[in-house]
mmCIF file of C-alpha atoms in Angstrom:
data_model
loop_
_atom_site.group_PDB
_atom_site.id
_atom_site.type_symbol
_atom_site.label_atom_id
_atom_site.label_comp_id
_atom_site.label_asym_id
_atom_site.label_seq_id
_atom_site.Cartn_x
_atom_site.Cartn_y
_atom_site.Cartn_z
ATOM 1 C CA MET A 25 50.252 206.425 75.835
ATOM 2 C CA SER A 26 48.173 203.566 76.860
ATOM 3 C CA ALA A 27 49.881 200.678 78.746
ATOM 4 C CA GLY A 28 51.005 197.799 76.365
ATOM 5 C CA CYS A 29 52.099 199.949 73.889
ATOM 6 C CA ILE A 30 55.452 200.822 72.313
ATOM 7 C CA ARG A 31 56.145 204.113 70.609
ATOM 8 C CA LEU A 32 58.353 203.600 67.647
ATOM 9 C CA ALA A 33 60.269 206.678 66.446
ATOM 10 C CA ILE A 34 61.158 205.630 62.621
ATOM 11 C CA PRO A 35 63.731 207.882 60.751
ATOM 12 C CA GLY A 36 61.867 209.499 57.871
ATOM 13 C CA CYS A 37 58.550 208.653 59.124
ATOM 14 C CA LEU A 38 56.359 210.063 61.764
ATOM 15 C CA ALA A 39 56.197 208.178 64.939
ATOM 16 C CA ARG A 40 53.834 205.622 65.034
ATOM 17 C CA THR A 41 52.336 203.470 68.000
ATOM 18 C CA PHE A 42 52.054 199.866 67.670
ATOM 19 C CA ALA A 43 49.592 197.943 70.149
ATOM 20 C CA VAL A 44 51.629 194.936 71.384
ATOM 21 C CA ASN A 45 50.400 191.639 72.583
ATOM 22 C CA ALA A 46 49.859 190.304 76.225
ATOM 23 C CA LEU A 47 53.506 189.057 76.103
ATOM 24 C CA LEU A 48 54.362 192.402 77.006
ATOM 25 C CA TYR A 49 52.128 193.295 79.672
ATOM 26 C CA ALA A 50 54.701 193.766 82.409
ATOM 27 C CA ILE A 51 56.996 196.166 80.335
ATOM 28 C CA PRO A 52 56.370 199.874 81.133
ATOM 29 C CA ASP A 53 55.885 202.514 78.052
ATOM 30 C CA PHE A 54 59.008 203.473 76.493
ATOM 31 C CA THR A 55 60.077 205.215 73.343
ATOM 32 C CA PHE A 56 62.378 202.996 71.154
ATOM 33 C CA ASP A 57 64.137 204.787 68.449
ATOM 34 C CA LEU A 58 65.210 202.954 65.292
ATOM 35 C CA ASN A 59 67.771 205.455 64.339
ATOM 36 C CA PRO A 60 71.016 203.957 64.872
ATOM 37 C CA ARG A 61 72.939 207.232 65.331
ATOM 38 C CA LYS A 62 70.940 207.994 68.401
ATOM 39 C CA ARG A 63 71.631 206.200 71.668
ATOM 40 C CA LEU A 64 68.987 204.736 73.961
ATOM 41 C CA ARG A 65 69.850 206.821 77.009
ATOM 42 C CA HIS A 66 66.940 205.548 79.313
ATOM 43 C CA MET A 67 67.407 201.655 78.471
ATOM 44 C CA LYS A 68 70.379 200.148 79.775
ATOM 45 C CA ARG A 69 71.505 196.931 78.091
ATOM 46 C CA THR A 70 72.579 194.027 80.475
ATOM 47 C CA THR A 71 73.972 190.930 79.340
ATOM 48 C CA THR A 72 75.080 188.160 81.331
ATOM 49 C CA ARG A 73 78.441 186.668 80.299
ATOM 50 C CA LEU A 74 79.997 183.347 81.028
ATOM 51 C CA LYS A 75 82.322 185.366 83.485
ATOM 52 C CA ASP A 76 79.053 186.355 85.595
ATOM 53 C CA VAL A 77 78.045 182.757 85.768
ATOM 54 C CA ALA A 78 81.532 181.508 86.768
ATOM 55 C CA GLY A 79 81.619 184.290 89.593
ATOM 56 C CA ALA A 80 78.403 183.142 90.875
ATOM 57 C CA LEU A 81 79.396 179.636 91.140
ATOM 58 C CA GLY A 82 82.927 180.091 92.096
ATOM 59 C CA VAL A 83 84.469 178.189 89.056
ATOM 60 C CA SER A 84 86.312 179.019 85.968
ATOM 61 C CA ILE A 85 85.060 180.430 82.883
ATOM 62 C CA SER A 86 86.181 177.432 80.882
ATOM 63 C CA THR A 87 84.331 175.117 83.204
ATOM 64 C CA VAL A 88 81.210 177.000 82.709
ATOM 65 C CA ALA A 89 81.905 177.093 79.066
ATOM 66 C CA ARG A 90 82.365 173.299 78.974
ATOM 67 C CA ALA A 91 79.657 172.578 81.087
ATOM 68 C CA LEU A 92 77.199 174.307 78.792
ATOM 69 C CA SER A 93 78.618 172.316 75.794
ATOM 70 C CA ASP A 94 78.047 169.225 77.489
ATOM 71 C CA HIS A 95 81.768 168.390 77.659
ATOM 72 C CA PRO A 96 82.474 164.720 78.747
ATOM 73 C CA GLN A 97 85.232 165.829 81.244
ATOM 74 C CA ILE A 98 82.631 167.892 83.176
ATOM 75 C CA GLY A 99 80.584 166.083 85.949
ATOM 76 C CA GLU A 100 76.856 165.814 85.532
ATOM 77 C CA ILE A 101 76.419 167.536 88.956
ATOM 78 C CA THR A 102 78.568 170.454 87.653
ATOM 79 C CA LYS A 103 76.721 170.613 84.550
ATOM 80 C CA ALA A 104 73.260 170.619 86.335
ATOM 81 C CA ARG A 105 74.802 173.571 88.553
ATOM 82 C CA VAL A 106 75.949 175.674 85.592
ATOM 83 C CA ARG A 107 72.749 175.252 83.742
ATOM 84 C CA VAL A 108 70.693 176.344 86.814
ATOM 85 C CA ALA A 109 72.665 179.269 87.619
ATOM 86 C CA ALA A 110 72.907 180.125 83.917
ATOM 87 C CA GLY A 111 69.127 180.226 83.525
ATOM 88 C CA LYS A 112 68.877 182.330 86.618
ATOM 89 C CA LEU A 113 71.198 184.803 85.550
ATOM 90 C CA GLY A 114 69.470 184.926 81.998
ATOM 91 C CA TYR A 115 72.492 183.863 80.343
ATOM 92 C CA VAL A 116 72.011 183.401 76.573
ATOM 93 C CA ALA A 117 74.946 182.021 74.199
ATOM 94 C CA HIS A 118 76.293 184.515 71.732
ATOM 95 C CA SER A 119 75.747 182.811 68.437
ATOM 96 C CA ALA A 120 78.010 185.352 66.650
ATOM 97 C CA ALA A 121 81.055 184.414 68.939
ATOM 98 C CA ARG A 122 80.198 180.706 68.667
ATOM 99 C CA ALA A 123 79.946 181.158 64.638
ATOM 100 C CA MET A 124 83.697 182.767 64.734
ATOM 101 C CA ARG A 125 84.965 180.084 66.814
ATOM 102 C CA ARG A 126 83.374 177.494 64.525
ATOM 103 C CA GLY A 127 83.890 178.972 61.405
ATOM 104 C CA HIS A 128 80.218 178.271 60.242
ATOM 105 C CA THR A 129 76.784 179.333 61.452
ATOM 106 C CA ASN A 130 73.477 177.205 61.863
ATOM 107 C CA LEU A 131 71.364 179.367 59.809
ATOM 108 C CA ILE A 132 69.866 178.817 56.587
ATOM 109 C CA GLY A 133 68.581 181.585 54.349
ATOM 110 C CA LEU A 134 65.379 181.250 52.263
ATOM 111 C CA ALA A 135 64.867 184.046 49.882
ATOM 112 C CA VAL A 136 61.355 183.947 47.873
ATOM 113 C CA PRO A 137 59.687 186.590 46.141
ATOM 114 C CA ASP A 138 56.312 186.848 48.416
ATOM 115 C CA ILE A 139 55.312 185.263 51.492
ATOM 116 C CA GLN A 140 51.554 185.790 51.203
ATOM 117 C CA ASN A 141 51.716 183.330 48.087
ATOM 118 C CA GLU A 142 50.247 180.107 49.300
ATOM 119 C CA PHE A 143 53.012 178.075 47.813
ATOM 120 C CA TYR A 144 55.747 180.105 49.194
ATOM 121 C CA GLY A 145 54.245 180.062 52.678
ATOM 122 C CA ALA A 146 54.035 176.275 52.424
ATOM 123 C CA LEU A 147 57.628 176.088 51.454
ATOM 124 C CA ALA A 148 58.964 178.136 54.033
ATOM 125 C CA LYS A 149 56.943 176.376 56.572
ATOM 126 C CA GLY A 150 58.278 172.798 55.419
ATOM 127 C CA ILE A 151 61.935 174.122 55.300
ATOM 128 C CA ALA A 152 61.587 175.787 58.688
ATOM 129 C CA GLN A 153 60.175 172.369 60.308
ATOM 130 C CA ARG A 154 63.168 170.498 58.643
ATOM 131 C CA CYS A 155 65.704 172.983 59.700
ATOM 132 C CA GLY A 156 64.490 172.773 63.287
ATOM 133 C CA GLN A 157 64.746 169.018 62.922
ATOM 134 C CA ASP A 158 68.219 169.364 61.907
ATOM 135 C CA GLY A 159 69.420 172.094 64.392
ATOM 136 C CA TYR A 160 69.513 174.833 61.999
ATOM 137 C CA GLN A 161 67.734 178.331 62.194
ATOM 138 C CA LEU A 162 65.659 179.674 59.267
ATOM 139 C CA LEU A 163 66.146 183.205 58.057
ATOM 140 C CA LEU A 164 63.555 184.485 55.760
ATOM 141 C CA ALA A 165 64.135 187.100 53.119
ATOM 142 C CA ILE A 166 61.433 188.761 50.886
ATOM 143 C CA THR A 167 62.583 189.785 47.238
ATOM 144 C CA GLU A 168 59.443 190.948 45.752
ATOM 145 C CA ASP A 169 60.830 189.549 42.300
ATOM 146 C CA ASP A 170 63.158 192.573 42.114
ATOM 147 C CA PRO A 171 66.671 191.652 41.107
ATOM 148 C CA ALA A 172 68.258 194.384 43.151
ATOM 149 C CA ILE A 173 66.182 193.419 46.307
ATOM 150 C CA GLU A 174 66.988 189.952 45.537
ATOM 151 C CA GLU A 175 70.774 190.696 45.509
ATOM 152 C CA ARG A 176 70.786 192.850 48.809
ATOM 153 C CA GLN A 177 68.860 189.915 50.548
ATOM 154 C CA VAL A 178 71.405 187.317 49.306
ATOM 155 C CA ARG A 179 74.462 189.388 49.922
ATOM 156 C CA ALA A 180 72.852 190.081 53.582
ATOM 157 C CA LEU A 181 72.263 186.222 54.018
ATOM 158 C CA ALA A 182 75.910 185.648 52.903
ATOM 159 C CA GLU A 183 77.502 188.290 54.966
ATOM 160 C CA ALA A 184 75.481 186.645 58.099
ATOM 161 C CA GLY A 185 77.378 183.687 57.356
ATOM 162 C CA ALA A 186 74.464 181.391 56.160
ATOM 163 C CA ALA A 187 75.504 177.746 56.076
ATOM 164 C CA GLY A 188 73.241 177.599 52.984
ATOM 165 C CA ILE A 189 70.798 179.470 51.001
ATOM 166 C CA VAL A 190 67.509 178.472 49.370
ATOM 167 C CA LEU A 191 66.560 180.892 46.696
ATOM 168 C CA VAL A 192 63.486 181.110 44.595
ATOM 169 C CA ALA A 193 65.258 183.507 42.128
ATOM 170 C CA SER A 194 63.675 186.420 40.077
ATOM 171 C CA PRO A 195 63.068 185.813 36.366
ATOM 172 C CA ALA A 196 66.427 187.759 35.422
ATOM 173 C CA PRO A 197 68.832 187.602 38.446
ATOM 174 C CA ARG A 198 71.761 189.979 38.615
ATOM 175 C CA ARG A 199 75.257 188.644 37.873
ATOM 176 C CA GLU A 200 76.370 189.961 41.327
ATOM 177 C CA THR A 201 73.750 187.635 42.727
ATOM 178 C CA LEU A 202 74.861 184.717 40.863
ATOM 179 C CA ALA A 203 78.514 185.467 42.060
ATOM 180 C CA LEU A 204 77.390 185.700 45.461
ATOM 181 C CA LEU A 205 75.650 182.372 45.315
ATOM 182 C CA SER A 206 78.766 180.625 43.465
ATOM 183 C CA ARG A 207 80.727 181.330 46.755
ATOM 184 C CA SER A 208 78.433 179.553 49.242
ATOM 185 C CA THR A 209 76.041 176.536 49.122
ATOM 186 C CA TRP A 210 72.814 177.152 47.579
ATOM 187 C CA VAL A 211 69.821 175.643 46.071
ATOM 188 C CA GLN A 212 67.555 177.204 43.238
#
């Protein structure tokens, strides 16, 4: 395999090689298996936790958490030290854990029939820009105007805890889809 490529072993398909852009120039070749039943034995996942940042600075975990959330009781010098250490250690906030604590997410779902349609592409871009301005992240789902796919995508958005769903509905949505939408904030 040539440098700058990743081999994907896709279940039910022949293995395919995809060239990747220059962002992956420093990553050596490796095999990534999308089959969830198989473990990646050669890739070790390391995540930096609040505990790691706290240990590196010699402060408590709650101090790190408060500093990263810009709590007023934490001094500016401590906040700066924590942010620098978190950046150096590669700490990334765990959004699922945050959503569990808060009881909501900052995700907005957009379900459209076809993203290649110029209208839906412009719609997605406009909604994404507005979401970004308001601190939300847009999740895009393609329904292909198929009621079964539409139900599956709306269910996935609801399960992800989307704060709202923007739906360009198929001509005849399923009752199950409408029931899912009735339990959440949505726009049609």
